[in-house]
């Protein structure tokens, strides 16, 4: 299953077909502006909710057990005593997962250049 090569390439749909030049508009300023405005609005809404409806924090009241999704981070924190090294490991692991698609894409491009 995992040894199968990815030979299917996505083909972008041509939105300029049968359109006059005055009907076309650039993607970045016109389309992305909407997403940026909505994203900023949601961030402000979230900050306002935290500011006006804060949840009480009691550091003395600890849960009896750690939730399962915090457990790997908790074990890593216990294993690595240096806080700077702990943060570096978390950031490096996150960056590794971010760059995985680009690594596989680079291999695919390299293989296609050989043929």
Short mmCIF file of N, CA and C in Angstrom, two decimals:
data_model
loop_
_atom_site.label_atom_id
_atom_site.label_comp_id
_atom_site.label_asym_id
_atom_site.label_seq_id
_atom_site.Cartn_x
_atom_site.Cartn_y
_atom_site.Cartn_z
N UNK A 1 0.82 -1.19 0.00
CA UNK A 1 0.00 0.00 0.00
C UNK A 1 0.86 1.26 0.00
N UNK A 2 1.87 1.31 0.89
CA UNK A 2 2.68 2.50 0.97
C UNK A 2 3.81 2.52 -0.04
N UNK A 3 4.08 1.39 -0.68
CA UNK A 3 5.17 1.36 -1.65
C UNK A 3 4.72 1.82 -3.03
N UNK A 4 3.43 2.03 -3.22
CA UNK A 4 2.93 2.47 -4.51
C UNK A 4 3.41 3.90 -4.78
N UNK A 5 3.90 4.12 -5.99
CA UNK A 5 4.37 5.46 -6.34
C UNK A 5 3.18 6.34 -6.68
N UNK A 6 3.32 7.59 -6.33
CA UNK A 6 2.26 8.54 -6.63
C UNK A 6 2.46 9.05 -8.05
N UNK A 7 1.63 8.58 -8.96
CA UNK A 7 1.75 9.01 -10.35
C UNK A 7 0.63 9.96 -10.74
N UNK A 8 -0.34 10.13 -9.88
CA UNK A 8 -1.44 11.02 -10.20
C UNK A 8 -1.03 12.43 -9.82
N UNK A 9 -0.97 13.30 -10.80
CA UNK A 9 -0.67 14.69 -10.53
C UNK A 9 -1.96 15.49 -10.65
N UNK A 10 -2.13 16.41 -9.74
CA UNK A 10 -3.34 17.22 -9.80
C UNK A 10 -3.19 18.24 -10.91
N UNK A 11 -4.21 18.37 -11.69
CA UNK A 11 -4.22 19.33 -12.77
C UNK A 11 -5.11 20.49 -12.35
N UNK A 12 -4.54 21.69 -12.40
CA UNK A 12 -5.31 22.86 -12.01
C UNK A 12 -6.34 23.19 -13.08
N UNK A 13 -7.50 23.56 -12.63
CA UNK A 13 -8.57 23.93 -13.55
C UNK A 13 -8.28 25.31 -14.11
N UNK A 14 -8.48 25.48 -15.40
CA UNK A 14 -8.21 26.75 -16.05
C UNK A 14 -9.45 27.63 -15.96
N UNK A 15 -9.41 28.59 -15.04
CA UNK A 15 -10.54 29.49 -14.86
C UNK A 15 -10.53 30.64 -15.87
N UNK A 16 -9.47 30.77 -16.63
CA UNK A 16 -9.39 31.87 -17.60
C UNK A 16 -10.00 31.50 -18.94
N UNK A 17 -10.37 30.24 -19.10
CA UNK A 17 -10.93 29.79 -20.38
C UNK A 17 -12.29 30.45 -20.62
N UNK A 18 -12.48 30.95 -21.83
CA UNK A 18 -13.71 31.61 -22.26
C UNK A 18 -14.04 32.85 -21.44
N UNK A 19 -13.03 33.53 -20.92
CA UNK A 19 -13.25 34.76 -20.16
C UNK A 19 -12.49 35.90 -20.84
N UNK A 20 -13.11 37.06 -20.87
CA UNK A 20 -12.42 38.23 -21.41
C UNK A 20 -11.43 38.74 -20.37
N UNK A 21 -10.35 39.42 -20.78
CA UNK A 21 -9.35 39.91 -19.82
C UNK A 21 -9.93 40.85 -18.76
N UNK A 22 -10.94 41.63 -19.09
CA UNK A 22 -11.50 42.55 -18.10
C UNK A 22 -12.34 41.81 -17.05
N UNK A 23 -12.72 40.55 -17.33
CA UNK A 23 -13.49 39.77 -16.36
C UNK A 23 -12.60 39.07 -15.33
N UNK A 24 -11.32 38.97 -15.64
CA UNK A 24 -10.40 38.26 -14.75
C UNK A 24 -9.94 39.19 -13.63
N UNK A 25 -9.72 38.63 -12.48
CA UNK A 25 -9.21 39.42 -11.37
C UNK A 25 -8.09 38.65 -10.70
N UNK A 26 -7.11 39.35 -10.15
CA UNK A 26 -6.00 38.65 -9.49
C UNK A 26 -6.48 37.99 -8.20
N UNK A 27 -5.89 36.84 -7.89
CA UNK A 27 -6.34 36.07 -6.73
C UNK A 27 -5.93 36.71 -5.42
N UNK A 28 -4.65 37.11 -5.30
CA UNK A 28 -4.16 37.48 -3.97
C UNK A 28 -4.87 38.68 -3.36
N UNK A 29 -4.84 39.84 -3.97
CA UNK A 29 -5.43 40.96 -3.21
C UNK A 29 -6.94 40.83 -3.04
N UNK A 30 -7.62 40.30 -4.04
CA UNK A 30 -9.08 40.30 -3.96
C UNK A 30 -9.62 39.15 -3.13
N UNK A 31 -9.11 37.95 -3.33
CA UNK A 31 -9.65 36.79 -2.60
C UNK A 31 -9.05 36.67 -1.20
N UNK A 32 -7.76 36.87 -1.06
CA UNK A 32 -7.13 36.70 0.24
C UNK A 32 -7.54 37.78 1.23
N UNK A 33 -7.88 38.95 0.72
CA UNK A 33 -8.29 40.04 1.60
C UNK A 33 -9.49 39.63 2.45
N UNK A 34 -10.42 38.91 1.86
CA UNK A 34 -11.61 38.45 2.60
C UNK A 34 -11.21 37.51 3.74
N UNK A 35 -10.32 36.58 3.45
CA UNK A 35 -9.90 35.62 4.47
C UNK A 35 -9.12 36.31 5.58
N UNK A 36 -8.31 37.29 5.23
CA UNK A 36 -7.54 38.02 6.25
C UNK A 36 -8.49 38.80 7.15
N UNK A 37 -9.47 39.46 6.57
CA UNK A 37 -10.43 40.24 7.37
C UNK A 37 -11.23 39.32 8.29
N UNK A 38 -11.73 38.21 7.77
CA UNK A 38 -12.51 37.28 8.60
C UNK A 38 -11.63 36.68 9.70
N UNK A 39 -10.38 36.33 9.37
CA UNK A 39 -9.47 35.79 10.38
C UNK A 39 -9.19 36.78 11.48
N UNK A 40 -8.93 38.05 11.12
CA UNK A 40 -8.69 39.08 12.14
C UNK A 40 -9.93 39.29 13.00
N UNK A 41 -11.11 39.26 12.38
CA UNK A 41 -12.35 39.42 13.14
C UNK A 41 -12.51 38.29 14.16
N UNK A 42 -12.21 37.06 13.75
CA UNK A 42 -12.35 35.93 14.67
C UNK A 42 -11.34 36.00 15.81
N UNK A 43 -10.13 36.47 15.52
CA UNK A 43 -9.12 36.62 16.58
C UNK A 43 -9.57 37.68 17.58
N UNK A 44 -10.07 38.82 17.09
CA UNK A 44 -10.56 39.88 17.97
C UNK A 44 -11.74 39.38 18.79
N UNK A 45 -12.62 38.62 18.16
CA UNK A 45 -13.77 38.06 18.87
C UNK A 45 -13.32 37.10 19.99
N UNK A 46 -12.31 36.31 19.70
CA UNK A 46 -11.79 35.38 20.71
C UNK A 46 -11.14 36.14 21.87
N UNK A 47 -10.34 37.16 21.55
CA UNK A 47 -9.72 37.96 22.61
C UNK A 47 -10.77 38.69 23.45
N UNK A 48 -11.82 39.17 22.79
CA UNK A 48 -12.89 39.84 23.54
C UNK A 48 -13.60 38.87 24.47
N UNK A 49 -13.82 37.65 24.00
CA UNK A 49 -14.47 36.65 24.86
C UNK A 49 -13.61 36.34 26.08
N UNK A 50 -12.31 36.24 25.88
CA UNK A 50 -11.42 35.96 27.01
C UNK A 50 -11.36 37.15 27.96
N UNK A 51 -11.39 38.36 27.40
CA UNK A 51 -11.30 39.56 28.22
C UNK A 51 -12.57 39.79 29.04
N UNK A 52 -13.73 39.62 28.42
CA UNK A 52 -14.99 39.94 29.10
C UNK A 52 -15.60 38.76 29.85
N UNK A 53 -15.25 37.55 29.48
CA UNK A 53 -15.79 36.36 30.16
C UNK A 53 -14.64 35.44 30.58
N UNK A 54 -13.79 35.89 31.50
CA UNK A 54 -12.65 35.05 31.88
C UNK A 54 -13.08 33.86 32.73
N UNK A 55 -12.34 32.79 32.58
CA UNK A 55 -12.57 31.61 33.40
C UNK A 55 -11.66 31.70 34.62
N UNK A 56 -12.16 31.34 35.80
CA UNK A 56 -11.31 31.40 36.99
C UNK A 56 -10.20 30.35 36.92
N UNK A 57 -9.04 30.74 37.41
CA UNK A 57 -7.89 29.85 37.40
C UNK A 57 -7.48 29.58 38.84
N UNK A 58 -7.48 28.32 39.22
CA UNK A 58 -7.07 27.93 40.56
C UNK A 58 -5.89 26.97 40.44
N UNK A 59 -4.66 27.47 40.66
CA UNK A 59 -3.50 26.58 40.49
C UNK A 59 -3.43 25.46 41.51
N UNK A 60 -4.14 25.60 42.63
CA UNK A 60 -4.10 24.57 43.66
C UNK A 60 -4.94 23.36 43.24
N UNK A 61 -6.03 23.59 42.54
CA UNK A 61 -6.91 22.51 42.12
C UNK A 61 -6.34 21.83 40.88
N UNK A 62 -5.68 20.73 41.08
CA UNK A 62 -5.10 19.97 39.97
C UNK A 62 -5.98 18.75 39.70
N UNK A 63 -6.07 18.34 38.44
CA UNK A 63 -6.83 17.11 38.18
C UNK A 63 -6.08 15.90 38.72
N UNK A 64 -6.82 14.83 38.94
CA UNK A 64 -6.20 13.63 39.49
C UNK A 64 -5.25 12.97 38.50
N UNK A 65 -5.56 13.05 37.23
CA UNK A 65 -4.71 12.44 36.21
C UNK A 65 -4.61 13.38 35.02
N UNK A 66 -3.56 13.20 34.25
CA UNK A 66 -3.33 14.02 33.07
C UNK A 66 -4.16 13.46 31.92
N UNK A 67 -4.81 14.33 31.13
CA UNK A 67 -5.54 13.82 29.95
C UNK A 67 -4.58 13.13 28.98
N UNK A 68 -5.09 12.19 28.23
CA UNK A 68 -4.26 11.36 27.36
C UNK A 68 -3.53 12.18 26.31
N UNK A 69 -4.10 13.29 25.85
CA UNK A 69 -3.45 14.05 24.79
C UNK A 69 -2.30 14.90 25.30
N UNK A 70 -2.19 15.14 26.62
CA UNK A 70 -1.05 15.84 27.18
C UNK A 70 0.06 14.89 27.62
N UNK A 71 -0.22 13.61 27.64
CA UNK A 71 0.72 12.65 28.22
C UNK A 71 2.08 12.61 27.51
N UNK A 72 2.17 12.60 26.16
CA UNK A 72 3.50 12.61 25.54
C UNK A 72 4.32 13.85 25.90
N UNK A 73 3.68 15.01 25.92
CA UNK A 73 4.40 16.22 26.32
C UNK A 73 4.83 16.18 27.77
N UNK A 74 4.00 15.61 28.62
CA UNK A 74 4.34 15.48 30.03
C UNK A 74 5.55 14.56 30.22
N UNK A 75 5.56 13.44 29.50
CA UNK A 75 6.71 12.52 29.61
C UNK A 75 7.98 13.15 29.06
N UNK A 76 7.85 13.91 27.96
CA UNK A 76 9.02 14.59 27.40
C UNK A 76 9.53 15.64 28.37
N UNK A 77 8.64 16.36 29.02
CA UNK A 77 9.04 17.37 29.99
C UNK A 77 9.76 16.73 31.18
N UNK A 78 9.30 15.56 31.60
CA UNK A 78 9.98 14.87 32.70
C UNK A 78 11.34 14.34 32.27
N UNK A 79 11.46 13.92 30.98
CA UNK A 79 12.73 13.36 30.50
C UNK A 79 13.77 14.45 30.25
N UNK A 80 13.34 15.60 29.77
CA UNK A 80 14.25 16.70 29.46
C UNK A 80 14.06 17.78 30.52
N UNK A 81 15.04 17.95 31.36
CA UNK A 81 14.91 18.90 32.47
C UNK A 81 15.15 20.34 32.04
N UNK A 82 15.96 20.54 30.98
CA UNK A 82 16.26 21.89 30.52
C UNK A 82 15.06 22.43 29.73
N UNK A 83 14.52 23.57 30.15
CA UNK A 83 13.32 24.09 29.50
C UNK A 83 13.60 24.58 28.09
N UNK A 84 14.77 25.16 27.86
CA UNK A 84 15.13 25.61 26.51
C UNK A 84 15.24 24.45 25.54
N UNK A 85 15.84 23.35 25.99
CA UNK A 85 15.95 22.16 25.15
C UNK A 85 14.57 21.55 24.89
N UNK A 86 13.72 21.58 25.89
CA UNK A 86 12.35 21.06 25.74
C UNK A 86 11.59 21.83 24.66
N UNK A 87 11.68 23.16 24.69
CA UNK A 87 11.01 23.99 23.69
C UNK A 87 11.62 23.76 22.32
N UNK A 88 12.95 23.61 22.25
CA UNK A 88 13.61 23.35 20.96
C UNK A 88 13.13 22.03 20.37
N UNK A 89 12.99 21.00 21.19
CA UNK A 89 12.52 19.69 20.70
C UNK A 89 11.09 19.80 20.19
N UNK A 90 10.24 20.52 20.90
CA UNK A 90 8.85 20.69 20.45
C UNK A 90 8.78 21.44 19.12
N UNK A 91 9.57 22.51 18.99
CA UNK A 91 9.56 23.29 17.75
C UNK A 91 10.14 22.48 16.60
N UNK A 92 11.23 21.75 16.85
CA UNK A 92 11.85 20.93 15.80
C UNK A 92 10.89 19.83 15.35
N UNK A 93 10.20 19.21 16.27
CA UNK A 93 9.23 18.18 15.89
C UNK A 93 8.08 18.74 15.08
N UNK A 94 7.61 19.92 15.46
CA UNK A 94 6.53 20.56 14.71
C UNK A 94 6.99 20.93 13.31
N UNK A 95 8.19 21.49 13.19
CA UNK A 95 8.72 21.86 11.87
C UNK A 95 8.93 20.63 11.00
N UNK A 96 9.31 19.52 11.61
CA UNK A 96 9.47 18.28 10.84
C UNK A 96 8.15 17.89 10.19
N UNK A 97 7.07 17.93 10.96
CA UNK A 97 5.77 17.56 10.40
C UNK A 97 5.28 18.58 9.37
N UNK A 98 5.66 19.84 9.53
CA UNK A 98 5.27 20.85 8.54
C UNK A 98 5.98 20.61 7.22
N UNK A 99 7.25 20.20 7.26
CA UNK A 99 8.04 20.07 6.03
C UNK A 99 7.94 18.69 5.37
N UNK A 100 7.23 17.74 5.95
CA UNK A 100 7.10 16.41 5.33
C UNK A 100 6.52 16.48 3.92
N UNK A 101 5.45 17.23 3.65
CA UNK A 101 4.94 17.26 2.27
C UNK A 101 5.95 17.81 1.27
N UNK A 102 6.75 18.78 1.69
CA UNK A 102 7.72 19.36 0.77
C UNK A 102 8.86 18.39 0.49
N UNK A 103 9.22 17.56 1.47
CA UNK A 103 10.28 16.57 1.26
C UNK A 103 9.83 15.55 0.24
N UNK A 104 8.60 15.05 0.37
CA UNK A 104 8.10 14.07 -0.59
C UNK A 104 7.90 14.69 -1.96
N UNK A 105 7.52 15.93 -2.02
CA UNK A 105 7.36 16.61 -3.30
C UNK A 105 8.72 16.75 -3.98
N UNK A 106 9.76 17.06 -3.22
CA UNK A 106 11.10 17.21 -3.78
C UNK A 106 11.56 15.88 -4.38
N UNK A 107 11.29 14.75 -3.69
CA UNK A 107 11.67 13.44 -4.23
C UNK A 107 10.91 13.15 -5.52
N UNK A 108 9.64 13.51 -5.57
CA UNK A 108 8.85 13.27 -6.77
C UNK A 108 9.38 14.10 -7.93
N UNK A 109 9.75 15.35 -7.67
CA UNK A 109 10.32 16.18 -8.72
C UNK A 109 11.66 15.63 -9.19
N UNK A 110 12.45 15.15 -8.25
CA UNK A 110 13.76 14.60 -8.61
C UNK A 110 13.59 13.36 -9.48
N UNK A 111 12.62 12.50 -9.15
CA UNK A 111 12.37 11.31 -9.96
C UNK A 111 11.85 11.68 -11.34
N UNK A 112 11.02 12.70 -11.44
CA UNK A 112 10.48 13.08 -12.74
C UNK A 112 11.54 13.72 -13.62
N UNK A 113 12.55 14.33 -13.03
CA UNK A 113 13.63 14.92 -13.83
C UNK A 113 14.53 13.84 -14.43
N UNK A 114 14.59 12.69 -13.82
CA UNK A 114 15.45 11.61 -14.32
C UNK A 114 14.87 10.98 -15.57
N UNK A 115 13.57 10.92 -15.68
CA UNK A 115 12.96 10.24 -16.83
C UNK A 115 12.75 11.17 -18.00
#
